[in-house]
Structures are given as C-alpha cells and as structure tokens.
PDB file of C-alpha atoms and ligand atoms in Angstrom:
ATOM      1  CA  UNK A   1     -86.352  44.159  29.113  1.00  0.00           C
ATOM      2  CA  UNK A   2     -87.829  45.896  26.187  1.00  0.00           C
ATOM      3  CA  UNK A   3     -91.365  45.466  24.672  1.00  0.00           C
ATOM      4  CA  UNK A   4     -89.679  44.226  21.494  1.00  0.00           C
ATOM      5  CA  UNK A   5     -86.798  42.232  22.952  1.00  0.00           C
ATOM      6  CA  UNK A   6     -89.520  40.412  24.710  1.00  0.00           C
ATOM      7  CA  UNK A   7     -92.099  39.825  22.282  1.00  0.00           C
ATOM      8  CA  UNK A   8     -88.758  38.740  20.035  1.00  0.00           C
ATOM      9  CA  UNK A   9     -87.319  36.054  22.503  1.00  0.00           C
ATOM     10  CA  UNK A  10     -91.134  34.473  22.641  1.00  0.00           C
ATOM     11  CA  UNK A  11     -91.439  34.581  19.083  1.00  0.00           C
ATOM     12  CA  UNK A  12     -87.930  32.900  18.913  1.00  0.00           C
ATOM     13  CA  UNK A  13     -88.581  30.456  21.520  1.00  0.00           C
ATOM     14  CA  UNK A  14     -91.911  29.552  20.369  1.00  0.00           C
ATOM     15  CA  UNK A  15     -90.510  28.722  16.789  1.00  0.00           C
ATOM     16  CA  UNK A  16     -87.775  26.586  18.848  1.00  0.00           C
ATOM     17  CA  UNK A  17     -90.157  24.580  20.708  1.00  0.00           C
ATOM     18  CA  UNK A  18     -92.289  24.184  16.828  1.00  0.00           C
ATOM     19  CA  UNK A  19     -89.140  22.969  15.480  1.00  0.00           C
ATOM     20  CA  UNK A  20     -88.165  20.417  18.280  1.00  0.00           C
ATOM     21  CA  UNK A  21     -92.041  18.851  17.968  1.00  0.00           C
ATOM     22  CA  UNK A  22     -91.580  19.260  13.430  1.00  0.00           C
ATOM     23  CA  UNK A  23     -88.566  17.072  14.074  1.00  0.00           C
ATOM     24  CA  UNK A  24     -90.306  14.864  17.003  1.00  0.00           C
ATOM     25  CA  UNK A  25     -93.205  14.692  14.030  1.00  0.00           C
ATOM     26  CA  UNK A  26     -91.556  13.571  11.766  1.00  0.00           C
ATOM     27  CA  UNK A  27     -89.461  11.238  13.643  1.00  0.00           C
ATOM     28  CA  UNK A  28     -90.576   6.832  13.265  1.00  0.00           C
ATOM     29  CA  UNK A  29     -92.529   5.663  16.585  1.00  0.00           C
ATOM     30  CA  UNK A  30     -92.013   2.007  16.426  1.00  0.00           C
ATOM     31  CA  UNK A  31     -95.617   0.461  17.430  1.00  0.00           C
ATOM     32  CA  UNK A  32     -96.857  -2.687  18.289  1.00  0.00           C
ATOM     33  CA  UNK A  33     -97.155  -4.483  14.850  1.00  0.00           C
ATOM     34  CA  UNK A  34     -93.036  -3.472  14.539  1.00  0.00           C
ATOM     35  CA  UNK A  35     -90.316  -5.807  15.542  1.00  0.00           C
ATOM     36  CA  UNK A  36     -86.308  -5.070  15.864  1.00  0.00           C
ATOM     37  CA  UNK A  37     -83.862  -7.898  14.194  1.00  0.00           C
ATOM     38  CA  UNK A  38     -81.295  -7.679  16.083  1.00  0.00           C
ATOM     39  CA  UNK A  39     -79.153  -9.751  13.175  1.00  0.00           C
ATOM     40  CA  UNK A  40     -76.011 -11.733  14.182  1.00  0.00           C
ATOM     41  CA  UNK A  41     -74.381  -9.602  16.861  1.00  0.00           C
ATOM     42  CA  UNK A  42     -71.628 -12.263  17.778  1.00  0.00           C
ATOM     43  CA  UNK A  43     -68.117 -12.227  18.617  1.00  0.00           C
ATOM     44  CA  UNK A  44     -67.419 -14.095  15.709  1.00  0.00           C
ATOM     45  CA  UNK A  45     -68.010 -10.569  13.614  1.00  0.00           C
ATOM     46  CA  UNK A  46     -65.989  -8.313  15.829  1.00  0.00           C
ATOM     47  CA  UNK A  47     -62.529  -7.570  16.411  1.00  0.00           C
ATOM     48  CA  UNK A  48     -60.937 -11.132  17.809  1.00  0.00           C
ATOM     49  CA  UNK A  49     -63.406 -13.684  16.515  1.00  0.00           C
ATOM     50  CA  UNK A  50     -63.367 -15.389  13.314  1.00  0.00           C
ATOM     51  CA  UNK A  51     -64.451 -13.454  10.830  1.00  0.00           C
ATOM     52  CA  UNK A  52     -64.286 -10.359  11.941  1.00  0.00           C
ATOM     53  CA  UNK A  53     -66.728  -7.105  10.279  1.00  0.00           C
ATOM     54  CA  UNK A  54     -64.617  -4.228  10.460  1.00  0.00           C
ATOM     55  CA  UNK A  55     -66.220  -2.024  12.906  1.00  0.00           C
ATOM     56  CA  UNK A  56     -68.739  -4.358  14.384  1.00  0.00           C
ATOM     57  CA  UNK A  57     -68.373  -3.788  17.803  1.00  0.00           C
ATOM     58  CA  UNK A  58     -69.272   0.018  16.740  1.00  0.00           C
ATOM     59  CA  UNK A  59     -72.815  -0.967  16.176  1.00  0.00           C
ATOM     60  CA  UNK A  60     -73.637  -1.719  20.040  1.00  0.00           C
ATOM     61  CA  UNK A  61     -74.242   1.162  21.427  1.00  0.00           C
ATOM     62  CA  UNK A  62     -76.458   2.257  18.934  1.00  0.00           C
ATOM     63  CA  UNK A  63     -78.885  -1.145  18.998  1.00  0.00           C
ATOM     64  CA  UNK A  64     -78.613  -0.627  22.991  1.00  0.00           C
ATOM     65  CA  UNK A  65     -80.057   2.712  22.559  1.00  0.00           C
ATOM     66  CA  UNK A  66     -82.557   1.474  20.001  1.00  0.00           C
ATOM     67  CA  UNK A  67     -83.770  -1.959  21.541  1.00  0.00           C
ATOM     68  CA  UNK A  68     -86.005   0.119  24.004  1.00  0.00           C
ATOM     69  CA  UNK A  69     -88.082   1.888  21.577  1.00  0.00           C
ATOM     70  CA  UNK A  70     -89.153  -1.396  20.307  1.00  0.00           C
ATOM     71  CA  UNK A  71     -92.101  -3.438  21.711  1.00  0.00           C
ATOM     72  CA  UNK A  72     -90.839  -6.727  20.215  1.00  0.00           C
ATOM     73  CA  UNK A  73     -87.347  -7.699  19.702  1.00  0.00           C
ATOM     74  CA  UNK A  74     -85.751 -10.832  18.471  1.00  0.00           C
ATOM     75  CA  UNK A  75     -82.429 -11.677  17.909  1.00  0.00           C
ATOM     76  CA  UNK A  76     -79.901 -13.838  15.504  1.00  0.00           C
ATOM     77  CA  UNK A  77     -77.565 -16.338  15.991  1.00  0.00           C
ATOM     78  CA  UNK A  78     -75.228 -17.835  13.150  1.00  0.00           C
ATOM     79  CA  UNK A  79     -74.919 -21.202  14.860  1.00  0.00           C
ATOM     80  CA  UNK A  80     -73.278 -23.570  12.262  1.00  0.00           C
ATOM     81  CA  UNK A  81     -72.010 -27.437  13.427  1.00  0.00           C
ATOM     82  CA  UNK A  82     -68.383 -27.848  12.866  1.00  0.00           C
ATOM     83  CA  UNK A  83     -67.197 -28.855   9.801  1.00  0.00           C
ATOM     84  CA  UNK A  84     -70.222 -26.759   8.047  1.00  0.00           C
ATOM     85  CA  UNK A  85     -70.666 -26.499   4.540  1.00  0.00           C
ATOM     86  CA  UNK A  86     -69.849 -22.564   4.441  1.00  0.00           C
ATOM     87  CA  UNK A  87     -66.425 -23.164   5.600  1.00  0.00           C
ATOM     88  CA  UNK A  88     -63.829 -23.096   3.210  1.00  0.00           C
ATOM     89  CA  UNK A  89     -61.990 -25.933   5.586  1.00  0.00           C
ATOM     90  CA  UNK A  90     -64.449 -28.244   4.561  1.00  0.00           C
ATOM     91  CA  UNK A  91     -63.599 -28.187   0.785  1.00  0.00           C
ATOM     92  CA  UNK A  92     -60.420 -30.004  -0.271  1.00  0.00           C
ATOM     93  CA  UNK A  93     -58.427 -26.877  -2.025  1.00  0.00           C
ATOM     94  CA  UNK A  94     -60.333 -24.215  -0.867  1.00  0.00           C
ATOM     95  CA  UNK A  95     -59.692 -21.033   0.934  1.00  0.00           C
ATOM     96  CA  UNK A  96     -61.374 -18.641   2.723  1.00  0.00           C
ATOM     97  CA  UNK A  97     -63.337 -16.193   0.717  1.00  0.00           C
ATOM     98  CA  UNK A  98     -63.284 -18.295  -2.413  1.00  0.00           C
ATOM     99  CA  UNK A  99     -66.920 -19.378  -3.954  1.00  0.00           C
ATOM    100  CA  UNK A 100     -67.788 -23.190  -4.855  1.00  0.00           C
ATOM    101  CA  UNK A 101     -70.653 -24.717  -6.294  1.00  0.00           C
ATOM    102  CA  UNK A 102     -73.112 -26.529  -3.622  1.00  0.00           C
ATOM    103  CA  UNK A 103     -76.182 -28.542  -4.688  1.00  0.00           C
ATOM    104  CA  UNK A 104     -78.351 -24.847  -4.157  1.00  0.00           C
ATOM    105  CA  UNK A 105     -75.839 -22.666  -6.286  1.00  0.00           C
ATOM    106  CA  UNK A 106     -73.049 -20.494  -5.206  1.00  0.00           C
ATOM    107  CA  UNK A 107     -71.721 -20.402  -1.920  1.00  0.00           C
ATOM    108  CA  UNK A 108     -69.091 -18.295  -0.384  1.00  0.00           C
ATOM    109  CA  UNK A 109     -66.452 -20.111   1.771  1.00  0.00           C
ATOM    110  CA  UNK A 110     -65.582 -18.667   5.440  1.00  0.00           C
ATOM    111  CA  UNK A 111     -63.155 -19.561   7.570  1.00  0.00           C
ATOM    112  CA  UNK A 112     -64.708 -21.448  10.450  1.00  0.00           C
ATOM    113  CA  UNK A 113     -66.456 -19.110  12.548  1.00  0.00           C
ATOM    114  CA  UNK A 114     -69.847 -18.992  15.108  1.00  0.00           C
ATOM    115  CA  UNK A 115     -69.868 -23.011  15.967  1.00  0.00           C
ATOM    116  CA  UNK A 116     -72.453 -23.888  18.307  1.00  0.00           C
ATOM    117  CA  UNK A 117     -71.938 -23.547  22.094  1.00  0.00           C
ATOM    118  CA  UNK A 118     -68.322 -21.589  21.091  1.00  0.00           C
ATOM    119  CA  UNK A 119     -67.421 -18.650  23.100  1.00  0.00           C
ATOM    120  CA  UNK A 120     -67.000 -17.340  19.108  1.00  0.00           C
ATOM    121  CA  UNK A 121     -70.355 -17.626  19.218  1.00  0.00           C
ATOM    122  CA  UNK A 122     -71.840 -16.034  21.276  1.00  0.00           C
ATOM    123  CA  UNK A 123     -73.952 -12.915  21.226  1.00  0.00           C
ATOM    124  CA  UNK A 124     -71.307  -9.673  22.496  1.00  0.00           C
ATOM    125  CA  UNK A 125     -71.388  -9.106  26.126  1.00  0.00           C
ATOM    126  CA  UNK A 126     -72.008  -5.359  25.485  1.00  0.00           C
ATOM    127  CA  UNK A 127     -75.113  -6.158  24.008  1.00  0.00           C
ATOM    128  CA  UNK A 128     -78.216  -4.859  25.771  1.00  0.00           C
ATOM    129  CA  UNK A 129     -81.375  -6.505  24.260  1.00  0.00           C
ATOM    130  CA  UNK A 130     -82.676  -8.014  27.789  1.00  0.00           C
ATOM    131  CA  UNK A 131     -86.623  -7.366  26.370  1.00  0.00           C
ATOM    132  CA  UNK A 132     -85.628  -9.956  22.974  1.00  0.00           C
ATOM    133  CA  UNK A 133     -88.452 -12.438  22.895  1.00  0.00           C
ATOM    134  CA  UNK A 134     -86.805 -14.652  20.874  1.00  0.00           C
ATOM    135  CA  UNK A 135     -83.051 -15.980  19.992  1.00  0.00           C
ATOM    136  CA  UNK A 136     -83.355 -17.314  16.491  1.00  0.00           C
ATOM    137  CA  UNK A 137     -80.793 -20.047  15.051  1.00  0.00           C
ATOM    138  CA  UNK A 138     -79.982 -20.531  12.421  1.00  0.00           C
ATOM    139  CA  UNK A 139     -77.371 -22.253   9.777  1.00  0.00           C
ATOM    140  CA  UNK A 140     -77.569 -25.660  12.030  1.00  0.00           C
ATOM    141  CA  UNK A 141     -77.824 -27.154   9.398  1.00  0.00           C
ATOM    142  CA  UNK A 142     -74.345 -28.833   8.407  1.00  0.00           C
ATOM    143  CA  UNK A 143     -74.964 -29.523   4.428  1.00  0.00           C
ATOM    144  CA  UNK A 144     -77.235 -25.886   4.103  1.00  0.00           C
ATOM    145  CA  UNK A 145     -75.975 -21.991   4.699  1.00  0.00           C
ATOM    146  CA  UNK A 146     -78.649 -19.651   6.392  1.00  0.00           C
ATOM    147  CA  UNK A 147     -77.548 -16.210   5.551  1.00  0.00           C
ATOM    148  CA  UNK A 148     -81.174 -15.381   6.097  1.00  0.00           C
ATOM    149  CA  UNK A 149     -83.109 -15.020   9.440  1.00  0.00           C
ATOM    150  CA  UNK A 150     -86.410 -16.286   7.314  1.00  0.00           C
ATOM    151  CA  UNK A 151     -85.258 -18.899   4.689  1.00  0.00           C
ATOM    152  CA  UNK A 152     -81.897 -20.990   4.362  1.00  0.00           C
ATOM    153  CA  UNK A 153     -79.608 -20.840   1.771  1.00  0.00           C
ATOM    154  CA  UNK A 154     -81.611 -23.964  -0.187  1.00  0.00           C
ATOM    155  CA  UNK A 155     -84.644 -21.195  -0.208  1.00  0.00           C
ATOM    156  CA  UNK A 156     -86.827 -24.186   0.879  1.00  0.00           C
ATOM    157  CA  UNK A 157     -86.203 -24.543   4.334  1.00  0.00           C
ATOM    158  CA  UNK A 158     -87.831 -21.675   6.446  1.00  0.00           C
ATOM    159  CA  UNK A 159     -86.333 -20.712  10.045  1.00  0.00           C
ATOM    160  CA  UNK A 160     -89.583 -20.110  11.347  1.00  0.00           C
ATOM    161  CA  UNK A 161     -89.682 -16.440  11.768  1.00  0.00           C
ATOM    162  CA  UNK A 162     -91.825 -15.468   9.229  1.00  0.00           C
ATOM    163  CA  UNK A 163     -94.616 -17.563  10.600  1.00  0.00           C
ATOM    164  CA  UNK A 164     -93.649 -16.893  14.137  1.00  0.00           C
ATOM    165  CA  UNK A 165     -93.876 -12.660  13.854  1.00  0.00           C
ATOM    166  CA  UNK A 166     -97.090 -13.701  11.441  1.00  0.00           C
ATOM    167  CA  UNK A 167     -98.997 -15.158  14.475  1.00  0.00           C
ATOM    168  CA  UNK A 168     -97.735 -12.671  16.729  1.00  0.00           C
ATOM    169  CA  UNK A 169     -99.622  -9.942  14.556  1.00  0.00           C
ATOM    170  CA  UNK A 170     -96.301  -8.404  13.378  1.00  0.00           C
ATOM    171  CA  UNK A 171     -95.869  -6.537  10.139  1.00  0.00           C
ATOM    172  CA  UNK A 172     -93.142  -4.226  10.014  1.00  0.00           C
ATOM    173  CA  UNK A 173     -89.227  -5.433  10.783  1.00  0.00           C
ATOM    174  CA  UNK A 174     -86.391  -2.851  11.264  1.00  0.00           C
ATOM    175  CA  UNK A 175     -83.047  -4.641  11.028  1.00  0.00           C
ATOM    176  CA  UNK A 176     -79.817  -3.934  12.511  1.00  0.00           C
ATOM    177  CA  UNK A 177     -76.441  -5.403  13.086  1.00  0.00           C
ATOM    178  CA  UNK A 178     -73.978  -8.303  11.214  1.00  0.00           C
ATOM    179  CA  UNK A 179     -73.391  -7.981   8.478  1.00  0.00           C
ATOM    180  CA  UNK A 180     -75.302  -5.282   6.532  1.00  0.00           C
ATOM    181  CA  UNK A 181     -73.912  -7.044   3.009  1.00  0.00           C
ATOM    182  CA  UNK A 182     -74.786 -10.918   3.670  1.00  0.00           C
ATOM    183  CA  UNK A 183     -77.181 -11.590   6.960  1.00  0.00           C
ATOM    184  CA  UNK A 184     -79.174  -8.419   7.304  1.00  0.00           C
ATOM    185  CA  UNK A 185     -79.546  -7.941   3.320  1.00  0.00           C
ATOM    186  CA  UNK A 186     -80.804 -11.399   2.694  1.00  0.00           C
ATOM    187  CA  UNK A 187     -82.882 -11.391   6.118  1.00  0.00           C
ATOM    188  CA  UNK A 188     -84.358  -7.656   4.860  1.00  0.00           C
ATOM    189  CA  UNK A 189     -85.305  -8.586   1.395  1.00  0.00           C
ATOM    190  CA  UNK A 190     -86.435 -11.651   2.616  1.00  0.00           C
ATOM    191  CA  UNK A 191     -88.876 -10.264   4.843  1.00  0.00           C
ATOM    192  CA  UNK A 192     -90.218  -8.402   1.570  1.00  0.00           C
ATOM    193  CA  UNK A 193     -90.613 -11.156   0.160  1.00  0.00           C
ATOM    194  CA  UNK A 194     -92.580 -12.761   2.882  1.00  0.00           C
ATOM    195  CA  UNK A 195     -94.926  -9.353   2.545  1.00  0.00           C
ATOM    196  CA  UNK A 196     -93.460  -6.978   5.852  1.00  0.00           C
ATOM    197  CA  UNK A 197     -92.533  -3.885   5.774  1.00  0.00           C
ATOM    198  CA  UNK A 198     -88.827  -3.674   6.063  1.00  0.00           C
ATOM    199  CA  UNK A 199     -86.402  -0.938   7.318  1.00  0.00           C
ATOM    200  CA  UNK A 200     -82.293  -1.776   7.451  1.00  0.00           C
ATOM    201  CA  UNK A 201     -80.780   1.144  10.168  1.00  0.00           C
ATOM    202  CA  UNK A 202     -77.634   1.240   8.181  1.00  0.00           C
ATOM    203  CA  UNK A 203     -75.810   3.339  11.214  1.00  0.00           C
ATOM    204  CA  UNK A 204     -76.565  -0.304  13.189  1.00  0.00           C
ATOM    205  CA  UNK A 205     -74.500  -2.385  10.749  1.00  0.00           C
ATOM    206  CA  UNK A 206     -71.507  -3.060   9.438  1.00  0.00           C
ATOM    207  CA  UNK A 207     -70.732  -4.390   6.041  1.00  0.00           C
ATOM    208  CA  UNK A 208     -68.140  -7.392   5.020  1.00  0.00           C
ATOM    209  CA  UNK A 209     -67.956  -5.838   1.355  1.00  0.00           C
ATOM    210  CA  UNK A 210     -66.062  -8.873  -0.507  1.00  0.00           C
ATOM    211  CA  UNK A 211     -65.812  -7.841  -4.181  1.00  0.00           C
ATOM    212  CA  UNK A 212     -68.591  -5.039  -4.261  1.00  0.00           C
ATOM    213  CA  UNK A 213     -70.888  -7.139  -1.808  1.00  0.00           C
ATOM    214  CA  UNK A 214     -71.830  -4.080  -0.342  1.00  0.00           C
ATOM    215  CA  UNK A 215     -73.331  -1.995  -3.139  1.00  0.00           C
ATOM    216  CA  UNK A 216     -74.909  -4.949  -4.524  1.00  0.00           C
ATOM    217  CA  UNK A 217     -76.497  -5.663  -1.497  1.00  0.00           C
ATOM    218  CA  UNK A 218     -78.058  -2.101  -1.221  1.00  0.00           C
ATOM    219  CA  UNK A 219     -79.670  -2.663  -5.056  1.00  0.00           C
ATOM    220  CA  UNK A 220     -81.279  -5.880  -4.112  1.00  0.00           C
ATOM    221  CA  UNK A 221     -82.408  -4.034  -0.688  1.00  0.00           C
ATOM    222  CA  UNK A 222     -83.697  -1.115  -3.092  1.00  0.00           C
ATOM    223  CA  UNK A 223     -84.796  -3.019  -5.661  1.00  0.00           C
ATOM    224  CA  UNK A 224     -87.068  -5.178  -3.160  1.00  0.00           C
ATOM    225  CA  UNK A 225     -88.610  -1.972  -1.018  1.00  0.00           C
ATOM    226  CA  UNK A 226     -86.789  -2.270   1.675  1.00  0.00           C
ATOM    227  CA  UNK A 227     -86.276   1.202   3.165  1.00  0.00           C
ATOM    228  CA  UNK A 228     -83.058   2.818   3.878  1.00  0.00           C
ATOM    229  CA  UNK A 229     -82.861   4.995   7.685  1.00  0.00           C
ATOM    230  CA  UNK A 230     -80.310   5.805   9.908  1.00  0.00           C
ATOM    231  CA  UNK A 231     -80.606   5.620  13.902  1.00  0.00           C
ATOM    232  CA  UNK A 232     -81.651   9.264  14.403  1.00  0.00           C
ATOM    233  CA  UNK A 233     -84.945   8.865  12.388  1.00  0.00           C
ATOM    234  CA  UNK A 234     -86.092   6.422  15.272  1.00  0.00           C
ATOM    235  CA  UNK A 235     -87.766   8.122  18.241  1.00  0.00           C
ATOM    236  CA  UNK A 236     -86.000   6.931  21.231  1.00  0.00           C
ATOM    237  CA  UNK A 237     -86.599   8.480  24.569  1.00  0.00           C
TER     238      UNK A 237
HETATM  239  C1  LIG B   1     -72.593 -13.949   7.946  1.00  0.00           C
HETATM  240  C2  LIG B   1     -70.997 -14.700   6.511  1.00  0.00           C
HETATM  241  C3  LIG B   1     -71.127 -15.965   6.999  1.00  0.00           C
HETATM  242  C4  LIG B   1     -73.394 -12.786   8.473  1.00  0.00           C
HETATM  243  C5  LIG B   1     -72.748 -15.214   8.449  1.00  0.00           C
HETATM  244  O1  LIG B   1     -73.869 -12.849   9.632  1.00  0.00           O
HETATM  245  O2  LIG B   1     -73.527 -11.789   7.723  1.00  0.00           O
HETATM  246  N1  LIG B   1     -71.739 -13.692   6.978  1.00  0.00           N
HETATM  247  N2  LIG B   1     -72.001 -16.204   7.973  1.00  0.00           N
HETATM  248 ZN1  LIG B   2     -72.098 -18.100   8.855  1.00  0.00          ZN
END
C-alpha cells in the first residue's frame, strides 16, 4: 500500500471513530436521579382489547430496548372498577367517545376497558420491564378518571408518585407508551408541574387522536417544557 493511501485510510478512519464518539457525545445517558414511565402498556390499548391505540403493540420493542438504560423504572396501570365513571356505559344516552359534564369538568366517555384483575388489563406479555420498581394504579377510583400517573382527574387527589420518585431522590422522568395524547401527556406535563424534568420518547407511544387530541396534546407538552426526543437520542448499549 502506498504512503498516501495509507496515511488517507487513517485519516479516514480516525474521523470515523471521532464521529461514532460526536454522536455517542451527544447522545442522553440516563443517570441515577432519571426514572422511565413506562405509561399504560395494557392490552386494553392494543389490537384486541377495548380500546385499542392504533399501533400500540409497535411501541414494545422499543421500551424493551430502552428499559435497560434506565436505573429506575416504574410502570402504569389504568385499573378502573366496573361500572367507572369514564365509561360511556355508565351514562344513560351516552356513547363511546362522547364528552359529559362530571362534578370536575369535562370528561371523555370510553367504552369499558382495563377493569381490575381483567385479562384486558393487564400489562402486554411482550413487555420486558423485569427491573420496574414500582406498578402504579391508578383510576380505582369509581366516581374520579386518572388520566395522569401523578394527579387524578379531580386534580386533588395525588397517586403518590410524585412524592414517591421525590423521596427516592429522582428528578428527571422520560415517558413512554399509552397513549401519547391522554395518559402520557397529562402524566408529562404533570410531572412539570410537580417541578421534574420531563422527556416524552414520542417513537415509544402511540396516540388516540380524537378530534385533534393529538396536536393539542403536543402544545400543552410544549407549552409546559416538556421535551420532545425520539428513541435513538437515548444511549442504550
Ligand atoms: C387512557 C383513555 C382512557 C390512556 C386511559 O391510557 O391514555 N386513555 N383511559
Ligand atoms: Zn381509562
């Protein structure tokens, strides 16, 4: 081989291995004061449960590959009682997807879906969070909606979570998972509001998008400081 060819292939190999550390650089290292919220990853929001998120079940691999770049992970359950106020059965007249007035303000009416101890349910078998410290609960209960992991739908009663990743020394919450428009919005701004740092992985979620849902969602998410990512600008190994 040539002088030149040589010295060229180093010089071309050495920017290669600059580039691969720039991007490694520049890449987020989730640390010890960071928590994943794994949000709602339930049959109930996939293909064959009862309200399914289209794509859902798309999501999984992704958290699976993220989950072990995380220290602390906690997952969501939407675990309402039958006959919950969020279901549109409950309300003489009412169908699914239709709003009505409740003594906190407006509430959206689902079909029945995620009821305690159902199959529905439960988190997706595919699911690989086996390091989750916690399973959160929440929407139990039967007269109050809890899109949020912190606060319920009354904004009086907390979950617990705040105070709970508080006294565990945690600061900084990436979400992911179900759905990126109701649960994970409300959860993300309301960890802003409760003073973490908040990232949504928007490649980990899937949106329900009922009458513009979605891009509303992402302005209150903006609006609030909570920071927009995909997957790939987590270092995983
Ligand atoms: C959810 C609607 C009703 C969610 C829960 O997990 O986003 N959406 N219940
Ligand atoms: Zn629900």
């Amino acid at each position: 081989m040539s002088v030149i060819l040589s010295r060229r292939l180093f010089l071309a190999s050495s920017a290669a291995i600059l580039a691969t550390r720039a991007a490694a650089a520049d890449k987020i290292k989730p640390g010890p004061t960071s928590a994943l919220l794994v949000i709602d990853v339930q049959n109930c929001f996939v293909d064959g449960g009862t309200l399914p998120v289209k794509g859902g079940a798309q999501i999984v691999p992704v958290i699976n590959k993220l989950a072990p770049a995380f220290e602390n992970v906690v997952v969501t359950q939407d675990w309402h009682t039958p006959g919950h106020t969020s279901f549109a059965s409950a309300h003489a007249g009412k169908k699914p997807f239709e709003t009505t007035q409740l003594s906190y303000g407006t509430q959206v009416l689902w079909p029945d879906h995620c009821v305690q101890g159902s199959e529905d349910a439960a988190l997706l078998k595919d699911l690989k969070v086996p390091t989750a410290q916690l399973v959160v609960r929440k929407g139990f209960h039967k007269e109050v909606d809890s899109y949020s992991a912190f606060e319920e739908a009354d904004r009086k009663t907390t979950t617990g979570l705040g105070a709970y990743l508080k006294a565990r020394g945690i600061d900084t919450v990436f979400l992911v998972g179900l759905a990126t428009d109701f649960c994970v919005a409300w959860s993300a701004v309301d960890a802003r509001k409760l003073g973490f740092t908040a990232y949504v992985i928007e490649d980990a979620t899937r949106a329900i998008d009922l009458n513009g849902s979605l891009a509303a969602a992402w302005k209150q998410m903006t609006d609030a400081g909570v920071k927009r990512i995909q997957s790939a600008d987590i270092q995983t190994a």
